[in-house]
mmCIF file of C-alpha atoms in Angstrom:
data_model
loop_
_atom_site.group_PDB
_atom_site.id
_atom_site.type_symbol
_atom_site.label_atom_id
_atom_site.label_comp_id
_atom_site.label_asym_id
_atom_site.label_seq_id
_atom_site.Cartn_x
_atom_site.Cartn_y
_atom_site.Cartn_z
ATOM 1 C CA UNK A 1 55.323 -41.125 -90.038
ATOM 2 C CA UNK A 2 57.607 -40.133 -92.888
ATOM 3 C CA UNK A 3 59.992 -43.268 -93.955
ATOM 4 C CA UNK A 4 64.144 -42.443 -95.032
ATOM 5 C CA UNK A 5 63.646 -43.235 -98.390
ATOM 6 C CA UNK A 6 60.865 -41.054 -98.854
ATOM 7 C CA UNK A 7 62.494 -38.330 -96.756
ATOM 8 C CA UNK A 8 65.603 -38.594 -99.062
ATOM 9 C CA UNK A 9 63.652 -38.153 -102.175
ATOM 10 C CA UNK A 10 61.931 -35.180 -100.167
ATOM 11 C CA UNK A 11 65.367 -33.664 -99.341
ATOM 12 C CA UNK A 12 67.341 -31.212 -101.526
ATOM 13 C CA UNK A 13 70.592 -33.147 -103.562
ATOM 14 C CA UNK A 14 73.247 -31.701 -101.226
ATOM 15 C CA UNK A 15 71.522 -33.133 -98.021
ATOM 16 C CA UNK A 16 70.773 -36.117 -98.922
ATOM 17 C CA UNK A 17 74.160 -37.740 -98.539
ATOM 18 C CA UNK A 18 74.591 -36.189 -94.717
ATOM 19 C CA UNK A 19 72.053 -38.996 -93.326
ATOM 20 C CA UNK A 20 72.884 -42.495 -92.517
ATOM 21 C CA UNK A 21 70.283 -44.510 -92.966
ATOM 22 C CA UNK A 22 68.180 -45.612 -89.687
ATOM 23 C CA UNK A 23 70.581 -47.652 -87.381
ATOM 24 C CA UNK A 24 69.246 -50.229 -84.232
ATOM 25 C CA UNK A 25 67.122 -47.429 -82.916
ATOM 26 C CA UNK A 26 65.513 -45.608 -85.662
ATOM 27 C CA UNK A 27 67.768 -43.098 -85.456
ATOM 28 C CA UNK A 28 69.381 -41.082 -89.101
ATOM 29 C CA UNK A 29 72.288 -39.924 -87.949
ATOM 30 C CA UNK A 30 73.895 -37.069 -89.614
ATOM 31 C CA UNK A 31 76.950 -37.794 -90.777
ATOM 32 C CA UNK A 32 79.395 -34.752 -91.597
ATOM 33 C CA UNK A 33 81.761 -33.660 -88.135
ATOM 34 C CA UNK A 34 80.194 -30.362 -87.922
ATOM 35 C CA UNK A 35 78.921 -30.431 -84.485
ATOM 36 C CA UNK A 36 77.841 -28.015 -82.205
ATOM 37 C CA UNK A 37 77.759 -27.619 -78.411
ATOM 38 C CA UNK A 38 75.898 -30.912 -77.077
ATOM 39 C CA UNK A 39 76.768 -33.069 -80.312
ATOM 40 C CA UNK A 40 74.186 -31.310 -82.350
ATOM 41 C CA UNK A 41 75.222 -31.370 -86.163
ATOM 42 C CA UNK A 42 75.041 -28.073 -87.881
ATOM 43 C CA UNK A 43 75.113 -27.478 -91.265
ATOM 44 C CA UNK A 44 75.041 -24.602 -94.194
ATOM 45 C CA UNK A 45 71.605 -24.206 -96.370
ATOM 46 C CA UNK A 46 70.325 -21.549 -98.611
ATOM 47 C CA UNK A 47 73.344 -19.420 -96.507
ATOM 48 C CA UNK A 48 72.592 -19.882 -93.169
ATOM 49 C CA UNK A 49 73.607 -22.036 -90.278
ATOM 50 C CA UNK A 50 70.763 -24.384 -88.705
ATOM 51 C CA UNK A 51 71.185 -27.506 -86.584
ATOM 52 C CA UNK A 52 70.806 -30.463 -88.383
ATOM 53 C CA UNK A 53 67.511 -31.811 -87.038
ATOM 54 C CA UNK A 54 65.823 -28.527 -86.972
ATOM 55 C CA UNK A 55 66.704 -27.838 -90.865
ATOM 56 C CA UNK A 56 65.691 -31.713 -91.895
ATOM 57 C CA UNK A 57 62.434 -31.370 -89.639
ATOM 58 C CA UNK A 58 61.784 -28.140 -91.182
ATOM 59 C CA UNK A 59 61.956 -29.589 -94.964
ATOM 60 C CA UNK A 60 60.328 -32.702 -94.176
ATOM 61 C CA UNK A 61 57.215 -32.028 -91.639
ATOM 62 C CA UNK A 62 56.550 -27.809 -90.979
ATOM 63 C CA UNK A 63 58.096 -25.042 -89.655
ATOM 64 C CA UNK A 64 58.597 -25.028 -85.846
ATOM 65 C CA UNK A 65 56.642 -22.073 -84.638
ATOM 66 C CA UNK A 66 58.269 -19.500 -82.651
ATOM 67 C CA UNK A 67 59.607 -20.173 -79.150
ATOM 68 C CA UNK A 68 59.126 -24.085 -79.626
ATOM 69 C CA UNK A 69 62.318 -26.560 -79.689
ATOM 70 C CA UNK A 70 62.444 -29.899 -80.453
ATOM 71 C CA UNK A 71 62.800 -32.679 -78.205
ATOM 72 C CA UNK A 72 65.022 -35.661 -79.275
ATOM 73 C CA UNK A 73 62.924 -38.364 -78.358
ATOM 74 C CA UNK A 74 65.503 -40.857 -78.742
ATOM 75 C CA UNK A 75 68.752 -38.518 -76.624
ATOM 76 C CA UNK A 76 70.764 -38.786 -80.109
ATOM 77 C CA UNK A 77 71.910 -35.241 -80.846
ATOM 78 C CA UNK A 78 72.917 -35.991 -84.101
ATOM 79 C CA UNK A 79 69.384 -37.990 -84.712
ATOM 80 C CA UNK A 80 67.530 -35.723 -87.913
ATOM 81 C CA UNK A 81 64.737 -38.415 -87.889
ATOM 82 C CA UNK A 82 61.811 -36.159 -87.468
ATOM 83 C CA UNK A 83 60.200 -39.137 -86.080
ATOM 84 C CA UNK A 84 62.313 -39.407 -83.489
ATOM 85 C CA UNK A 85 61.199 -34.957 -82.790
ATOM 86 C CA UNK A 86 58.941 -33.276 -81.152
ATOM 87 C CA UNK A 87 58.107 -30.207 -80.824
ATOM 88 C CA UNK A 88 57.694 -28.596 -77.207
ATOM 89 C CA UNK A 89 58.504 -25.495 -74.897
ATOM 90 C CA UNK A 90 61.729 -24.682 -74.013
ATOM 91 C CA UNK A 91 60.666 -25.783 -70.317
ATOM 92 C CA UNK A 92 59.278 -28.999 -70.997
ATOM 93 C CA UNK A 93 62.487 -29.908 -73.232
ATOM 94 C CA UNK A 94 64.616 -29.231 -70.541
ATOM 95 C CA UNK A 95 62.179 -30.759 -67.959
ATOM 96 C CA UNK A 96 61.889 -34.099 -69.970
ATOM 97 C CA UNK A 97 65.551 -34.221 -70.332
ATOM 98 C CA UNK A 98 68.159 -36.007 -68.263
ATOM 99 C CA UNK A 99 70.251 -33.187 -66.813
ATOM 100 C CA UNK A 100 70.810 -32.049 -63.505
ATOM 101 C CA UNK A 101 67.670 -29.407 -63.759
ATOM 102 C CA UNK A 102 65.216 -32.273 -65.075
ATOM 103 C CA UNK A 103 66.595 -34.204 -62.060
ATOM 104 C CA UNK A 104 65.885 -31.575 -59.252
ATOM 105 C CA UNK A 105 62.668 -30.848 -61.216
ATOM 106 C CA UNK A 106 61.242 -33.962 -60.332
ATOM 107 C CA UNK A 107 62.109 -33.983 -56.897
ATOM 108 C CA UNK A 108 59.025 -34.394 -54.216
ATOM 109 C CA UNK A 109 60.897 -34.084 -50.895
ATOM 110 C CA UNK A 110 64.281 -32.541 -49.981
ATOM 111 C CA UNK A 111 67.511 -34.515 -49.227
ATOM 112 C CA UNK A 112 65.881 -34.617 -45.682
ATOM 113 C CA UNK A 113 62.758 -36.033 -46.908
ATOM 114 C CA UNK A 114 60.521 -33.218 -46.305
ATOM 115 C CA UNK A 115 57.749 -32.376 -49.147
ATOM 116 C CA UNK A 116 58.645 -29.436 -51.731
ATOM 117 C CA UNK A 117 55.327 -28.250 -52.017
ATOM 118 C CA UNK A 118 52.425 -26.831 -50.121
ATOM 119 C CA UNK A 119 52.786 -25.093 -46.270
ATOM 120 C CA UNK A 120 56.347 -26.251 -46.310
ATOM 121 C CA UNK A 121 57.606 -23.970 -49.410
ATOM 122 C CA UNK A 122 58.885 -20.822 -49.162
ATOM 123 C CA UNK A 123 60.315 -18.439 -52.151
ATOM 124 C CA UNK A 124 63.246 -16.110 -50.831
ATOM 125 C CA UNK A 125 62.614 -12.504 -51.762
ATOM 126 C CA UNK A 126 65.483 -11.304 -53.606
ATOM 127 C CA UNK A 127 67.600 -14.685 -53.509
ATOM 128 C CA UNK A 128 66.092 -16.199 -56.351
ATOM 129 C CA UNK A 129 65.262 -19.415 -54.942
ATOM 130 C CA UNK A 130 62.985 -21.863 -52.579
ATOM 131 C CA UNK A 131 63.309 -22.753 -49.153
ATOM 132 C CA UNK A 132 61.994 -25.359 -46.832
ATOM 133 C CA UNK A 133 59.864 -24.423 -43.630
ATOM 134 C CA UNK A 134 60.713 -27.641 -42.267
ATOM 135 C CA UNK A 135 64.956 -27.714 -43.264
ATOM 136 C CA UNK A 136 65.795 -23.491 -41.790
ATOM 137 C CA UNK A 137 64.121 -24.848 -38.076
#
C-alpha cells in the first residue's frame, strides 16, 4: 500500500503536480485535460505518450508485464492511485467491467430462460457465434 505523499516524493518533479490528492474514494485523480478515449488521462514522459495510470503505476509499484492491463478497481479513468490497480488479462478486465460484453458474459440462461451451457450450446461453424438447442426448435 503506497500512501500520496510518499508516492509524490517517489514521482519525478514534473508529475507531481498532475495528481490531486485522494478525494471521498481514494481516488488521485489526474488533473491536466489530456484525456484519451474512455476518460483515460495521457500524458508526455521521457518522450513518449502513456496513459496516466499505467506511467504512475509503472514509477511507483513495477512494470506491467506484457499482455497484462490494469483494472481500475474503483471505475475512475482518470484514478493513477496504483492502489486503486490491478493488474489482469485483457479478458478478465473486460469481463470484470460494466459494459455490455461483461453483461452478456455473465449471463446463465437466454432471454427465454434456457441455460447457456452444457447439451443446450451450440457454436455456429463459420458464423462466429453460439446458439441455443432449445431457442432454433
Amino acid at each position: 500500500m503506497i500512501d500520496y505523499q510518499t508516492a509524490l516524493a517517489r514521482l519525478p518533479d514534473n508529475l507531481r503536480h498532475k495528481v490531486a490528492p485522494p478525494d471521498g474514494n481514494g481516488c488521485w485523480r489526474f488533473t491536466p485535460r489530456a484525456r484519451a478515449p474512455g476518460g483515460y488521462g495521457t500524458v508526455w514522459h521521457e518522450g513518449v505518450s502513456w496513459r496516466a495510470h499505467r506511467l504512475y503505476f509503472t514509477l511507483l509499484v513495477w512494470e506491467i508485464p506484457e499482455g497484462l492491463v490494469l483494472d481500475h478497481l474503483c471505475r475512475v479513468p482518470d484514478c493513477v492511485n496504483p492502489n486503486q490497480l490491478d493488474v489482469v488479462t485483457q479478458r478478465d478486465n473486460v469481463l470484470i467491467g460494466v459494459s455490455v460484453l461483461a453483461k452478456n458474459a455473465a449471463n446463465t440462461h437466454c432471454h427465454r430462460c434456457h441455460p447457456l451451457s452444457g447439451p443446450n450450446l451450440v457454436i455456429i461453424r463459420g458464423k462466429g457465434r453460439a446458439d441455443y438447442r432449445t431457442c432454433r426448435i
